[in-house]
Coordinates of C-alpha atoms in Angstrom, one line a residue:
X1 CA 103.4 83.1 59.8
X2 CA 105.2 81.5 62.8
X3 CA 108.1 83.3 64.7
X4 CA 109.4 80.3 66.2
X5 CA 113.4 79.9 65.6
X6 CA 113.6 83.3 65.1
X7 CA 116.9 83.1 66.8
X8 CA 116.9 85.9 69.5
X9 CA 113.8 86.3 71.4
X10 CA 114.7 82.8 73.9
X11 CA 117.6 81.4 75.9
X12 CA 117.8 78.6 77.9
X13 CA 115.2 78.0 80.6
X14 CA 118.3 78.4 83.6
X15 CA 118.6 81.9 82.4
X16 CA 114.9 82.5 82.7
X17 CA 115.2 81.1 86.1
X18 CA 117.9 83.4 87.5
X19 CA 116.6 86.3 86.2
X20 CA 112.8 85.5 87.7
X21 CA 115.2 85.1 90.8
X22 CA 117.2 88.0 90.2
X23 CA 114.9 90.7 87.8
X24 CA 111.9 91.2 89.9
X25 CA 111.9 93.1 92.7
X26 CA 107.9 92.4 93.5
X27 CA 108.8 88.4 93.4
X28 CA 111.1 86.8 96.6
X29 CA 112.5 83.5 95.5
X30 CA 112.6 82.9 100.0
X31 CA 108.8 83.3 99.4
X32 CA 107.6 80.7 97.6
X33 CA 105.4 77.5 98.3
X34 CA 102.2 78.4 101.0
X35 CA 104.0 82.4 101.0
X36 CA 102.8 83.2 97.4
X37 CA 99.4 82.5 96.5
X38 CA 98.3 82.6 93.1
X39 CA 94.8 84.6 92.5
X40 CA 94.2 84.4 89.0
X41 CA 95.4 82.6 85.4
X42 CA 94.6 82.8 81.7
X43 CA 96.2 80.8 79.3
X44 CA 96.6 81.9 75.8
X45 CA 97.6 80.1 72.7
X46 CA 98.8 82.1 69.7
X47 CA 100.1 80.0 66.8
X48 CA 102.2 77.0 68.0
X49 CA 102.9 78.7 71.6
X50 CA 101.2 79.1 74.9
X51 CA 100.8 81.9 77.6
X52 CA 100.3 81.9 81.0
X53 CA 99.5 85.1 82.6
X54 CA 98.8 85.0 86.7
X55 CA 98.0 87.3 89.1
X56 CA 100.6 85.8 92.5
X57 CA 100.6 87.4 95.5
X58 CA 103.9 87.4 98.1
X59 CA 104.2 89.7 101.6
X60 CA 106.0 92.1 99.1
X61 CA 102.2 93.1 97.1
X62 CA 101.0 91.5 93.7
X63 CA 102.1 91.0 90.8
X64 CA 102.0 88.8 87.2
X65 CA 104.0 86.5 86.1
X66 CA 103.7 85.6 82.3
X67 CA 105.1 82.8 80.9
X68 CA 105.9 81.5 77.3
X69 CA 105.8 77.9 76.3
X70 CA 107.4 77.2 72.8
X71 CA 106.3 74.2 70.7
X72 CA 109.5 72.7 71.5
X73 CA 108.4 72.8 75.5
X74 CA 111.2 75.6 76.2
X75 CA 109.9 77.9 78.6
X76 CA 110.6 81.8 79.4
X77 CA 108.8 84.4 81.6
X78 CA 109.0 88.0 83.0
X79 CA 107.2 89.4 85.9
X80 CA 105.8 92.6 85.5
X81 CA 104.1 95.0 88.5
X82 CA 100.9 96.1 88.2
X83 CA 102.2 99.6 87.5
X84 CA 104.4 98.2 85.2
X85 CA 101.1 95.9 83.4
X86 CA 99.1 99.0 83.3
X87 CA 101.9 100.7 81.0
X88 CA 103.0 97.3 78.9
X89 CA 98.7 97.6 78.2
X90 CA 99.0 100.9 76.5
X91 CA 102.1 100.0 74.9
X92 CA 100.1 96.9 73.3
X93 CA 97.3 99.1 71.8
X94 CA 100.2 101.3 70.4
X95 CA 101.7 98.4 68.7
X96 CA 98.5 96.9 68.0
X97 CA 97.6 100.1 65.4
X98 CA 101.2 100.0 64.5
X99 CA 100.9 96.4 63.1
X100 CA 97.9 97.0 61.7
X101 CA 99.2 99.9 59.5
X102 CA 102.0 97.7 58.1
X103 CA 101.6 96.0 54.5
X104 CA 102.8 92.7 53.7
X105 CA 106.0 91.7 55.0
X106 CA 108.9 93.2 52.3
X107 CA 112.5 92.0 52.9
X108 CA 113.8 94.8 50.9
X109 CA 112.4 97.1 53.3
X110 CA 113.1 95.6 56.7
X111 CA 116.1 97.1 58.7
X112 CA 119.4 95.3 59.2
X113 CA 117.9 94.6 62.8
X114 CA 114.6 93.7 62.0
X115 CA 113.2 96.5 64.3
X116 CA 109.9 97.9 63.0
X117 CA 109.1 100.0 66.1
X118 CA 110.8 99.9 69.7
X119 CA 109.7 101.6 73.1
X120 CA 111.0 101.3 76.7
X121 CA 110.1 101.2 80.2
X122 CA 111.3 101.9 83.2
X123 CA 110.3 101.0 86.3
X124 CA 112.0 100.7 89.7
X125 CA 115.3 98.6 89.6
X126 CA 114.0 97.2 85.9
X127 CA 114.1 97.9 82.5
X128 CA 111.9 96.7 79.7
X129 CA 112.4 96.8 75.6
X130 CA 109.2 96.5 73.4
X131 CA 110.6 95.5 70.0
X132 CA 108.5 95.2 67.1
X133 CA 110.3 92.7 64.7
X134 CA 110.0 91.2 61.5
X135 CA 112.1 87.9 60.2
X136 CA 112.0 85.4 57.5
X137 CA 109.3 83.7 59.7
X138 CA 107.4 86.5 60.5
X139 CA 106.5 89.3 63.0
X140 CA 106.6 89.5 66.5
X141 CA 106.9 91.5 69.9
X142 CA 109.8 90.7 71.5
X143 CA 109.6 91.8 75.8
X144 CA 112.9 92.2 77.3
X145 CA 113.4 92.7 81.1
X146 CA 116.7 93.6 82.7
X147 CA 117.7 95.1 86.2
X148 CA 120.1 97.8 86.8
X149 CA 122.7 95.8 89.0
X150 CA 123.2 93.5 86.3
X151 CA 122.3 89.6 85.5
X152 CA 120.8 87.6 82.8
X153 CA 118.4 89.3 80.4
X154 CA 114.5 87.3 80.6
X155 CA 112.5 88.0 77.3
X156 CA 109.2 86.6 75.7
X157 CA 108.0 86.9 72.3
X158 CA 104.6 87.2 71.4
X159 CA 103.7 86.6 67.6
X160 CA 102.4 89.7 66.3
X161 CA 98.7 88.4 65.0
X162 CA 98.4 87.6 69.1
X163 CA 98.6 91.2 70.2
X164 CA 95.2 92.2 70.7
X165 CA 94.2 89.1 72.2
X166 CA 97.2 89.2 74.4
X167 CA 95.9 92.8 75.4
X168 CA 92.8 91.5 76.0
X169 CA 93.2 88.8 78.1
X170 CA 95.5 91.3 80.4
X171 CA 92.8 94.0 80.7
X172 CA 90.6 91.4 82.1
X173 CA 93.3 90.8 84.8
X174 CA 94.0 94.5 85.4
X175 CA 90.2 95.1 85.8
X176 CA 89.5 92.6 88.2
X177 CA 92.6 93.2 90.4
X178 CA 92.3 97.1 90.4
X179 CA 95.7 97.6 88.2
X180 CA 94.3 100.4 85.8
X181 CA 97.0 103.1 86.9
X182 CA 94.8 105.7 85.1
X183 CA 91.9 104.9 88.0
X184 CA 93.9 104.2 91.0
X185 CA 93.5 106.4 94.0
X186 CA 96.4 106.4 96.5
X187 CA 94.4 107.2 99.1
X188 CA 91.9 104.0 99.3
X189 CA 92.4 102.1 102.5
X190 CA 94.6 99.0 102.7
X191 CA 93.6 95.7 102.5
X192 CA 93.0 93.5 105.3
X193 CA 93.5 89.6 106.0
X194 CA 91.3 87.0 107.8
X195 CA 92.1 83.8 108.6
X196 CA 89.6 81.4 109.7
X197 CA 90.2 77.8 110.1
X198 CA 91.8 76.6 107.1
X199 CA 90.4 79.3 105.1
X200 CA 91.9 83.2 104.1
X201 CA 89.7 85.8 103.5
X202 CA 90.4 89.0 101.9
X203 CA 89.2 92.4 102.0
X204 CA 90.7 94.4 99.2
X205 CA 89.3 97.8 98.1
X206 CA 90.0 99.1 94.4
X207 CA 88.6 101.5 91.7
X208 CA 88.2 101.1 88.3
X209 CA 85.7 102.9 85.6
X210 CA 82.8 102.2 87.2
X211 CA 83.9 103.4 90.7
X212 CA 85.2 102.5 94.1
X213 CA 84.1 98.7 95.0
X214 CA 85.5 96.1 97.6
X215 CA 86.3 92.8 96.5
X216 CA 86.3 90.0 99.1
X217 CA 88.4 86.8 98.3
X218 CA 88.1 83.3 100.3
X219 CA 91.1 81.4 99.0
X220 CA 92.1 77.6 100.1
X221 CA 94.8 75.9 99.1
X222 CA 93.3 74.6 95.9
X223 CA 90.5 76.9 96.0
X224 CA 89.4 80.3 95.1
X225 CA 86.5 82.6 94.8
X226 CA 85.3 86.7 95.3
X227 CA 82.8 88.8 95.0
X228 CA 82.7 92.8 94.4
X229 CA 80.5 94.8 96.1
X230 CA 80.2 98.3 94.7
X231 CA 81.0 101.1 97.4
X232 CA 77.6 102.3 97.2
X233 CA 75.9 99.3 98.4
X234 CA 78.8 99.2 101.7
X235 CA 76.6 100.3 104.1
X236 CA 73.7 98.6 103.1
X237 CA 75.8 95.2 103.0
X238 CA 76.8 96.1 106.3
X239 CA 73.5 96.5 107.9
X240 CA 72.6 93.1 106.7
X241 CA 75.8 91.4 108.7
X242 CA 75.0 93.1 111.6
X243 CA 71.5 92.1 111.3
X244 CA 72.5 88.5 111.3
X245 CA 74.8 88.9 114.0
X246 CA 72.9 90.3 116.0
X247 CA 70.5 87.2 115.6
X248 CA 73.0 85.1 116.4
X249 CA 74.1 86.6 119.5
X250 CA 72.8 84.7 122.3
X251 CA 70.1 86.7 123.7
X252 CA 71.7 88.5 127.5
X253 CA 69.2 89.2 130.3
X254 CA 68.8 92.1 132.2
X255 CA 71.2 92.7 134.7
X256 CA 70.6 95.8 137.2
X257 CA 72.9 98.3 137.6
X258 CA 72.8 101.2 140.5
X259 CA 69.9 102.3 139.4
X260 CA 69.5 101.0 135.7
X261 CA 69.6 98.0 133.7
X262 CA 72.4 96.8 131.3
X263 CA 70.7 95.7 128.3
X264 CA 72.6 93.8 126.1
X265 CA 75.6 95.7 126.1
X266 CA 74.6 99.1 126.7
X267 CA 73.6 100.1 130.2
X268 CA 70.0 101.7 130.2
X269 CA 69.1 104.8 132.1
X270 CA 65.4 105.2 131.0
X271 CA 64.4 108.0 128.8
X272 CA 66.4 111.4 128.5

């Protein structure tokens, strides 16, 4: 079955607009264009709509943006930090069983407000609902996000067959961006930037079930690509650099010194 005109999971695509504007406190509208980078997407088609999950990255941190696209072209979204994706994952499994429990849709049995199963979350400034609902077209998870200080409420709906592979397809993004709150370490070091020429490189360290790795990005304007190097292989890797550095240093001759040599960089005594 279809959820589409159900009646109360959209509004118009101004409203979504304001509140990406307004309802996010990791997204700054003043940051958009070359400030936010996007580092990841999947797109997901459930029944007679399409998802767009992706990983964007602003000087406030990371975080996803997912995006409905009905049949009729209307468009909504929420953002979510990646706290706040770790969490809506759990949620999904819960829901997921939850469904899967459930016979055959029953009008007789269906509450005045269609609600099978709620939950909320809170994070920050911002307020989401998890509704599990059922209608004359069918079921479906409605995602509501709100802020404290008031504005327009932003809300998806994701048909309720679509849940697992919804789940799935954000798992893949938590697991390569280091989002799994259950993993996380405080305590890892920060990431660093590189720019070189027209090219950004970066150095972020993360941890996930199989340990502590570094993933290195090199992102162009139309053009991305990483690789992970485990934490154990670190010093290793790094020995290799240096070796090629230090083969591409141009070779520096002797130089005395008071009674030594400099040697490359290092001034020589003779043996100790």
């Amino acid at each position: 079955m279809s959820d589409l005109g159900s009646g109360d999971e959209g509004s118009s695509s101004q409203k979504y607009q304001q509140g990406m504007d307004q309802g996010n406190a990791d997204y700054d509208p003043a940051q958009q264009g070359q400030m936010e980078q996007e580092l990841a997407t999947k797109m997901l088609q459930i029944q007679s709509k399409r998802f767009y999950l992706d990983v964007k990255q602003n000087r406030r941190g990371r975080f996803i943006k997912v995006a409905e696209i009905g049949a009729d072209g209307r468009r909504s979204q929420i953002f979510l930090a990646l706290t706040t994706a770790g969490e809506f994952r759990d949620h999904l499994n819960a829901f997921s069983d939850f469904y899967s429990s459930l016979g055959p849709p029953n009008p007789d049995t269906v509450p005045d407000d269609g609600k099978l199963k709620s939950e909320m979350m809170l994070k920050e400034n911002r307020r989401y609902y998890l509704d599990l609902k059922e209608n004359s077209r069918g079921r479906f998870l409605r995602v509501s996000q709100t802020i404290t200080r008031g504005g327009p409420r932003s809300q998806i709906a994701i048909p309720a067959q679509g849940m697992i592979e919804f789940r799935d397809a954000l798992t893949d993004l938590l697991e390569e961006f280091n989002c799994d709150d259950h993993t996380y370490k405080p305590d890892l070091p920060d990431g660093r930037h590189l720019h070189v020429d027209n090219k950004n490189f970066y150095f972020d360290v993360g941890q996930n079930n199989r340990g502590v790795y570094m993933r290195i990005s090199e992102v162009k304007s139309n053009f991305r690509t990483s690789i992970t190097v485990p934490e154990k292989s670190w010093h290793r890797f790094r020995d290799i650099l240096a070796e090629y550095c230090d083969k591409a240093r141009p070779p520096i001759h002797d130089q005395p010194v008071g009674n030594g040599t400099i040697r490359g960089q290092q001034q020589y005594t003779g043996p100790k």
